[in-house]
Amino acid sequence: MATTAVGVSATPMTEKLTAADDDQQQQKLKKGIAEFYDESSGMWENIWGEHMHHGYYNSDDVVELSDHRSAQIRMIEQALTFASVSDDLEKKPKTIVDVGCGIGGSSRYLARKYGAECHGITLSPVQAERANALAAAQGLADKVSFQVADALNQPFPDGKFDLVWSMESGEHMPDKLKFVSELTRVAAPGATIIIVTWCHRDLNPGEKSLRPEEEKILNKICSSFYLPAWCSTADYVKLLESLSLQDIKSADWSGNVAPFWPAVIKTALSWKGITSLLRSGWKSIRGAMVMPLMIEGFKKDVIKFSIITCKKPE
Ligand code: SAH
């Protein structure tokens, strides 16, 4: 897999693909992502709740499931703080897009926090339906809405949103340039863009690619979690620079998410976890089987949990 390139194709490959092949690969990837989340979201919600992303931990003490849920909220808060999103009545976000929204946990949280209007998009029809149902049940139906749509071709006009939010969806995007270009297009002048995502480590000077044993770990994760080729945090920064975005900042939060996967594995191995996995189906089971590789990838420093933020010029 071409792990160093950005905007690369959707699956491991050695030969050059034609545009038609490339399109076919992307359609296949999108179908896989939709089916994976259609199948597994109910199980995740049942065990972990409405946020389908890592928690942010201040230490790696042993923590209870309820602590993991607060750690997921902390992740949202840390991301907002890192990007200096203002709470000020005048400056706080009023329109937000949640790109790759899962079942809408971030959207509902942000809508409540800022009193903002929030639109979420996901590839999974099951997620969009559940996200809308939860919004209605929480009395937020007039503030937030969810639909099935592609992040690489968003159904929104230019310059609509003053906060553009992508929490752990970037790793699914087969064309990173298209991804960040769409985030930029829908951002209003002066808007903040927040990308929290899985990256591979930055390459060292002189390195052209990751080492074969590193690529092997990532390839296995890719096929089970429906991910295309990975890129590095530095690749994202370069892409944002190429789009003339401002105040570009990034950080490696890998250390802050370390307790997450051991906890997910523990819940997957519980009676409730095993029975839910078996009920959800093969895609979820395959996903569960590569979880130890996430831990290995972090330990070997090949996987990085990154935040990248910037502002669209006024
Ligand atoms: N941000 C959510 C969910 C993260 S899971 C949360 O933190 O709870 C990844 C999400 O990205 C899923 O909802 C998946 O459908 C979405 N996704 C992946 N590729 C996408 C694409 N091309 N367009 C829109 N959504 C996408």
Short mmCIF file of C-alpha atoms and ligand atoms in Angstrom, two decimals:
data_model
loop_
_atom_site.label_atom_id
_atom_site.label_comp_id
_atom_site.label_asym_id
_atom_site.label_seq_id
_atom_site.Cartn_x
_atom_site.Cartn_y
_atom_site.Cartn_z
CA MET A 1 0.00 0.00 0.00
CA ALA A 2 1.19 3.50 -0.84
CA THR A 3 1.10 4.71 2.74
CA THR A 4 3.13 7.83 2.15
CA ALA A 5 1.02 9.36 -0.57
CA VAL A 6 -2.00 11.54 0.03
CA GLY A 7 -5.01 11.23 -2.20
CA VAL A 8 -4.11 7.66 -2.96
CA SER A 9 -6.35 4.81 -3.98
CA ALA A 10 -8.69 2.85 -1.82
CA THR A 11 -7.02 -0.53 -1.46
CA PRO A 12 -3.56 -2.02 -1.33
CA MET A 13 -2.17 -2.21 -4.83
CA THR A 14 0.96 -2.54 -6.79
CA GLU A 15 -0.18 -1.80 -10.33
CA LYS A 16 -1.37 1.56 -11.65
CA LEU A 17 -5.12 1.93 -11.73
CA THR A 18 -7.12 3.67 -14.42
CA ALA A 19 -9.62 6.37 -13.37
CA ALA A 20 -12.47 3.87 -13.87
CA ASP A 21 -10.73 1.26 -11.68
CA ASP A 22 -10.09 3.92 -9.10
CA ASP A 23 -13.76 4.93 -9.08
CA GLN A 24 -14.78 1.30 -8.76
CA GLN A 25 -12.42 0.84 -5.80
CA GLN A 26 -13.88 3.92 -4.09
CA GLN A 27 -17.46 2.71 -4.61
CA LYS A 28 -16.49 -0.67 -3.16
CA LEU A 29 -14.88 1.01 -0.16
CA LYS A 30 -17.95 3.19 0.45
CA LYS A 31 -20.24 0.18 0.30
CA GLY A 32 -18.01 -1.67 2.76
CA ILE A 33 -17.96 1.29 5.18
CA ALA A 34 -21.76 1.67 5.02
CA GLU A 35 -22.32 -2.03 5.64
CA PHE A 36 -19.73 -2.18 8.41
CA TYR A 37 -21.41 0.65 10.35
CA ASP A 38 -24.94 -0.53 9.51
CA GLU A 39 -24.01 -3.83 11.06
CA SER A 40 -21.95 -2.77 14.06
CA SER A 41 -23.38 0.56 15.30
CA GLY A 42 -26.20 -0.97 17.37
CA MET A 43 -23.74 -3.20 19.20
CA TRP A 44 -21.37 -0.29 19.84
CA GLU A 45 -24.17 1.91 21.18
CA ASN A 46 -25.40 -0.89 23.38
CA ILE A 47 -22.05 -1.30 25.10
CA TRP A 48 -20.29 2.05 24.70
CA GLY A 49 -23.05 4.58 24.11
CA GLU A 50 -23.48 7.29 21.49
CA HIS A 51 -19.83 8.30 20.88
CA MET A 52 -17.94 6.12 18.42
CA HIS A 53 -14.49 7.54 19.03
CA HIS A 54 -11.50 7.26 21.34
CA GLY A 55 -11.52 8.72 24.82
CA TYR A 56 -8.94 11.28 25.95
CA TYR A 57 -7.19 10.19 29.16
CA ASN A 58 -4.92 12.13 31.44
CA SER A 59 -3.26 9.00 32.79
CA ASP A 60 -3.43 5.29 32.06
CA ASP A 61 -4.91 4.32 35.43
CA VAL A 62 -7.42 1.50 35.44
CA VAL A 63 -10.76 3.06 34.54
CA GLU A 64 -14.41 1.98 34.63
CA LEU A 65 -16.71 2.01 31.59
CA SER A 66 -18.37 5.20 32.89
CA ASP A 67 -14.91 6.83 33.00
CA HIS A 68 -14.40 5.82 29.39
CA ARG A 69 -17.60 7.63 28.49
CA SER A 70 -16.40 10.78 30.23
CA ALA A 71 -13.08 10.34 28.44
CA GLN A 72 -14.98 10.45 25.12
CA ILE A 73 -16.59 13.74 26.15
CA ARG A 74 -13.16 14.97 27.25
CA MET A 75 -11.92 14.18 23.71
CA ILE A 76 -14.53 16.56 22.28
CA GLU A 77 -13.69 19.26 24.83
CA GLN A 78 -9.94 18.89 24.32
CA ALA A 79 -10.37 19.20 20.57
CA LEU A 80 -12.41 22.41 20.96
CA THR A 81 -9.84 23.85 23.38
CA PHE A 82 -6.93 22.91 21.12
CA ALA A 83 -8.62 24.69 18.21
CA SER A 84 -9.47 27.70 20.45
CA VAL A 85 -13.18 27.53 19.63
CA SER A 86 -14.76 30.41 21.49
CA ASP A 87 -17.61 30.09 24.04
CA ASP A 88 -18.23 33.80 23.68
CA LEU A 89 -21.85 34.58 22.79
CA GLU A 90 -20.83 36.52 19.67
CA LYS A 91 -18.06 34.24 18.50
CA LYS A 92 -19.30 30.75 19.35
CA PRO A 93 -20.22 28.49 16.41
CA LYS A 94 -23.77 28.85 15.12
CA THR A 95 -23.70 26.39 12.24
CA ILE A 96 -21.74 23.15 12.45
CA VAL A 97 -21.16 20.25 10.09
CA ASP A 98 -20.28 16.86 11.56
CA VAL A 99 -18.48 15.00 8.78
CA GLY A 100 -18.68 11.25 9.39
CA CYS A 101 -21.15 11.66 12.23
CA GLY A 102 -21.71 8.08 13.40
CA ILE A 103 -24.94 8.08 15.42
CA GLY A 104 -24.54 11.79 16.05
CA GLY A 105 -23.00 11.95 19.53
CA SER A 106 -20.74 14.91 18.68
CA SER A 107 -23.50 16.79 16.86
CA ARG A 108 -25.93 16.61 19.74
CA TYR A 109 -23.20 17.54 22.23
CA LEU A 110 -22.08 20.54 20.17
CA ALA A 111 -25.65 21.65 19.42
CA ARG A 112 -26.41 21.66 23.16
CA LYS A 113 -23.12 23.31 24.13
CA TYR A 114 -23.34 26.16 21.64
CA GLY A 115 -27.07 26.28 20.89
CA ALA A 116 -25.91 25.72 17.31
CA GLU A 117 -27.57 24.21 14.26
CA CYS A 118 -25.77 21.01 13.37
CA HIS A 119 -25.84 18.83 10.24
CA GLY A 120 -24.31 15.37 10.29
CA ILE A 121 -23.41 13.14 7.37
CA THR A 122 -22.57 9.45 7.33
CA LEU A 123 -22.43 6.69 4.73
CA SER A 124 -24.53 4.40 6.90
CA PRO A 125 -28.35 4.62 6.56
CA VAL A 126 -28.75 2.80 9.88
CA GLN A 127 -26.58 5.43 11.62
CA ALA A 128 -28.42 8.38 10.04
CA GLU A 129 -31.79 6.96 11.10
CA ARG A 130 -30.62 6.23 14.64
CA ALA A 131 -28.95 9.66 14.94
CA ASN A 132 -32.22 11.39 13.95
CA ALA A 133 -34.22 9.21 16.36
CA LEU A 134 -31.85 10.07 19.24
CA ALA A 135 -32.07 13.77 18.36
CA ALA A 136 -35.86 13.62 18.46
CA ALA A 137 -35.82 11.68 21.74
CA GLN A 138 -33.47 14.30 23.26
CA GLY A 139 -35.62 17.22 22.09
CA LEU A 140 -33.02 18.36 19.57
CA ALA A 141 -34.87 17.65 16.32
CA ASP A 142 -35.13 21.36 15.49
CA LYS A 143 -31.37 21.86 15.98
CA VAL A 144 -29.68 18.80 14.48
CA SER A 145 -30.30 16.61 11.46
CA PHE A 146 -28.53 13.70 9.87
CA GLN A 147 -28.42 12.30 6.37
CA VAL A 148 -26.59 9.79 4.24
CA ALA A 149 -24.05 11.68 2.16
CA ASP A 150 -20.44 11.43 1.02
CA ALA A 151 -17.87 13.61 2.77
CA LEU A 152 -16.04 13.87 -0.55
CA ASN A 153 -19.08 15.37 -2.23
CA GLN A 154 -21.04 17.13 0.49
CA PRO A 155 -24.66 18.21 -0.09
CA PHE A 156 -24.01 21.69 1.33
CA PRO A 157 -23.41 25.08 -0.30
CA ASP A 158 -20.02 26.80 -0.14
CA GLY A 159 -19.21 28.68 3.07
CA LYS A 160 -22.17 27.41 5.13
CA PHE A 161 -20.56 26.36 8.42
CA ASP A 162 -18.54 28.19 11.06
CA LEU A 163 -17.33 24.96 12.67
CA VAL A 164 -16.31 22.01 10.48
CA TRP A 165 -15.92 18.90 12.62
CA SER A 166 -14.47 15.55 11.61
CA MET A 167 -14.03 13.18 14.54
CA GLU A 168 -12.34 9.94 13.47
CA SER A 169 -13.70 9.81 9.95
CA GLY A 170 -10.67 11.05 7.97
CA GLU A 171 -9.02 7.64 8.14
CA HIS A 172 -11.85 6.27 5.94
CA MET A 173 -11.33 8.85 3.18
CA PRO A 174 -9.66 7.45 0.06
CA ASP A 175 -8.71 10.86 -1.29
CA LYS A 176 -7.31 13.11 1.42
CA LEU A 177 -6.97 16.15 -0.85
CA LYS A 178 -10.63 15.88 -1.88
CA PHE A 179 -11.53 15.38 1.78
CA VAL A 180 -9.82 18.51 3.08
CA SER A 181 -10.92 20.49 0.00
CA GLU A 182 -14.56 19.67 0.79
CA LEU A 183 -14.07 20.57 4.47
CA THR A 184 -12.63 23.88 3.29
CA ARG A 185 -15.34 24.50 0.69
CA VAL A 186 -18.23 24.18 3.17
CA ALA A 187 -16.40 26.28 5.79
CA ALA A 188 -17.44 29.93 6.09
CA PRO A 189 -14.72 32.61 5.98
CA GLY A 190 -13.07 32.62 9.42
CA ALA A 191 -14.50 29.15 10.28
CA THR A 192 -12.55 26.62 12.32
CA ILE A 193 -11.82 23.18 10.87
CA ILE A 194 -11.08 20.33 13.29
CA ILE A 195 -9.83 16.95 12.10
CA VAL A 196 -9.18 14.25 14.70
CA THR A 197 -7.93 11.17 12.94
CA TRP A 198 -5.70 8.12 12.74
CA CYS A 199 -2.44 8.72 10.91
CA HIS A 200 0.73 6.79 10.36
CA ARG A 201 3.94 8.18 11.82
CA ASP A 202 5.69 11.00 9.98
CA LEU A 203 8.47 9.70 7.76
CA ASN A 204 12.04 10.42 8.78
CA PRO A 205 14.25 12.53 6.50
CA GLY A 206 15.31 10.38 3.56
CA GLU A 207 12.60 7.76 4.12
CA LYS A 208 10.33 7.20 1.11
CA SER A 209 7.85 4.90 2.83
CA LEU A 210 7.16 3.01 6.03
CA ARG A 211 9.06 -0.18 6.74
CA PRO A 212 7.48 -3.39 5.30
CA GLU A 213 6.64 -4.74 8.78
CA GLU A 214 4.88 -1.45 9.58
CA GLU A 215 2.92 -1.57 6.33
CA LYS A 216 1.90 -5.14 7.14
CA ILE A 217 0.22 -4.04 10.38
CA LEU A 218 -1.61 -1.18 8.67
CA ASN A 219 -2.74 -3.35 5.74
CA LYS A 220 -4.36 -5.85 8.07
CA ILE A 221 -6.18 -3.06 9.92
CA CYS A 222 -7.27 -1.50 6.62
CA SER A 223 -9.06 -4.53 5.32
CA SER A 224 -10.97 -5.18 8.55
CA PHE A 225 -11.91 -1.58 9.32
CA TYR A 226 -12.59 -0.49 5.71
CA LEU A 227 -9.76 2.01 5.53
CA PRO A 228 -7.85 3.11 2.43
CA ALA A 229 -4.14 3.98 2.49
CA TRP A 230 -3.09 5.99 5.54
CA CYS A 231 -1.20 9.26 5.51
CA SER A 232 0.88 11.04 8.13
CA THR A 233 0.06 14.10 10.20
CA ALA A 234 2.70 16.00 8.22
CA ASP A 235 0.85 15.04 5.01
CA TYR A 236 -2.34 16.61 6.39
CA VAL A 237 -0.47 19.77 7.37
CA LYS A 238 0.99 20.01 3.84
CA LEU A 239 -2.46 19.61 2.31
CA LEU A 240 -3.91 22.35 4.51
CA GLU A 241 -0.98 24.61 3.65
CA SER A 242 -1.56 23.96 -0.04
CA LEU A 243 -5.14 25.23 0.43
CA SER A 244 -3.83 28.41 2.08
CA LEU A 245 -5.56 27.70 5.39
CA GLN A 246 -4.40 29.66 8.44
CA ASP A 247 -3.32 28.92 12.03
CA ILE A 248 -2.56 25.31 11.13
CA LYS A 249 -1.77 23.32 14.27
CA SER A 250 -1.34 19.64 14.96
CA ALA A 251 -0.60 17.42 17.93
CA ASP A 252 0.06 13.77 18.63
CA TRP A 253 -2.44 12.52 21.21
CA SER A 254 -1.44 8.86 20.92
CA GLY A 255 -0.35 8.79 24.58
CA ASN A 256 -3.68 10.26 25.67
CA VAL A 257 -5.75 7.53 24.04
CA ALA A 258 -3.68 4.52 25.20
CA PRO A 259 -6.27 3.06 27.65
CA PHE A 260 -8.98 2.98 24.96
CA TRP A 261 -8.33 -0.21 22.93
CA PRO A 262 -7.54 -2.41 25.95
CA ALA A 263 -10.93 -1.32 27.33
CA VAL A 264 -12.74 -2.01 24.04
CA ILE A 265 -11.17 -5.47 23.88
CA LYS A 266 -12.20 -6.13 27.48
CA THR A 267 -15.83 -5.27 26.73
CA ALA A 268 -15.72 -7.30 23.49
CA LEU A 269 -14.61 -10.33 25.51
CA SER A 270 -17.38 -9.94 28.09
CA TRP A 271 -20.47 -12.14 27.78
CA LYS A 272 -22.52 -9.18 26.50
CA GLY A 273 -19.72 -8.30 24.05
CA ILE A 274 -19.39 -11.79 22.64
CA THR A 275 -23.13 -12.34 22.21
CA SER A 276 -23.59 -8.90 20.61
CA LEU A 277 -20.67 -9.54 18.27
CA LEU A 278 -22.09 -12.87 17.17
CA ARG A 279 -25.49 -11.28 16.60
CA SER A 280 -24.05 -8.36 14.59
CA GLY A 281 -22.27 -10.47 12.03
CA TRP A 282 -19.05 -11.22 10.25
CA LYS A 283 -17.89 -7.66 9.51
CA SER A 284 -18.05 -6.78 13.21
CA ILE A 285 -16.25 -9.96 14.22
CA ARG A 286 -13.49 -9.25 11.68
CA GLY A 287 -13.24 -5.71 13.10
CA ALA A 288 -12.92 -7.05 16.63
CA MET A 289 -10.18 -9.43 15.55
CA VAL A 290 -7.82 -6.64 14.48
CA MET A 291 -8.24 -4.58 17.67
CA PRO A 292 -5.02 -5.99 19.19
CA LEU A 293 -3.20 -4.70 16.10
CA MET A 294 -4.31 -1.17 16.96
CA ILE A 295 -2.55 -1.56 20.31
CA GLU A 296 0.51 -3.02 18.59
CA GLY A 297 0.51 -0.18 16.03
CA PHE A 298 0.44 2.47 18.76
CA LYS A 299 3.11 0.66 20.80
CA LYS A 300 5.38 0.37 17.76
CA ASP A 301 4.79 4.06 17.04
CA VAL A 302 3.51 3.40 13.53
CA ILE A 303 -0.05 4.52 14.37
CA LYS A 304 -0.56 8.07 15.57
CA PHE A 305 -3.73 9.56 16.99
CA SER A 306 -3.64 13.09 15.64
CA ILE A 307 -5.50 16.33 15.83
CA ILE A 308 -5.07 18.84 13.04
CA THR A 309 -6.86 22.19 13.15
CA CYS A 310 -6.90 25.37 11.11
CA LYS A 311 -8.97 28.37 10.13
CA LYS A 312 -10.33 29.39 6.76
CA PRO A 313 -9.11 32.92 5.93
CA GLU A 314 -11.70 35.69 6.50
N1 SAH B 1 -17.65 10.91 14.35
C1 SAH B 1 -18.47 9.84 14.88
C2 SAH B 1 -18.29 8.50 14.19
C3 SAH B 1 -16.90 8.00 13.89
S1 SAH B 1 -16.96 6.44 13.02
C4 SAH B 1 -18.23 9.73 16.37
O1 SAH B 1 -17.20 10.23 16.84
O2 SAH B 1 -19.07 9.16 17.08
C5 SAH B 1 -16.61 6.92 11.35
C6 SAH B 1 -17.78 7.58 10.64
O3 SAH B 1 -17.30 8.09 9.38
C7 SAH B 1 -18.97 6.68 10.29
O4 SAH B 1 -20.16 7.33 10.61
C8 SAH B 1 -18.88 6.53 8.76
O5 SAH B 1 -20.12 6.33 8.11
C9 SAH B 1 -18.30 7.88 8.40
N2 SAH B 1 -17.70 7.94 7.06
C10 SAH B 1 -16.67 7.23 6.57
N3 SAH B 1 -16.43 7.58 5.29
C11 SAH B 1 -17.33 8.53 4.97
C12 SAH B 1 -17.60 9.28 3.81
N4 SAH B 1 -16.90 9.12 2.68
N5 SAH B 1 -18.61 10.16 3.84
C13 SAH B 1 -19.36 10.35 4.95
N6 SAH B 1 -19.15 9.65 6.09
C14 SAH B 1 -18.15 8.76 6.10
#
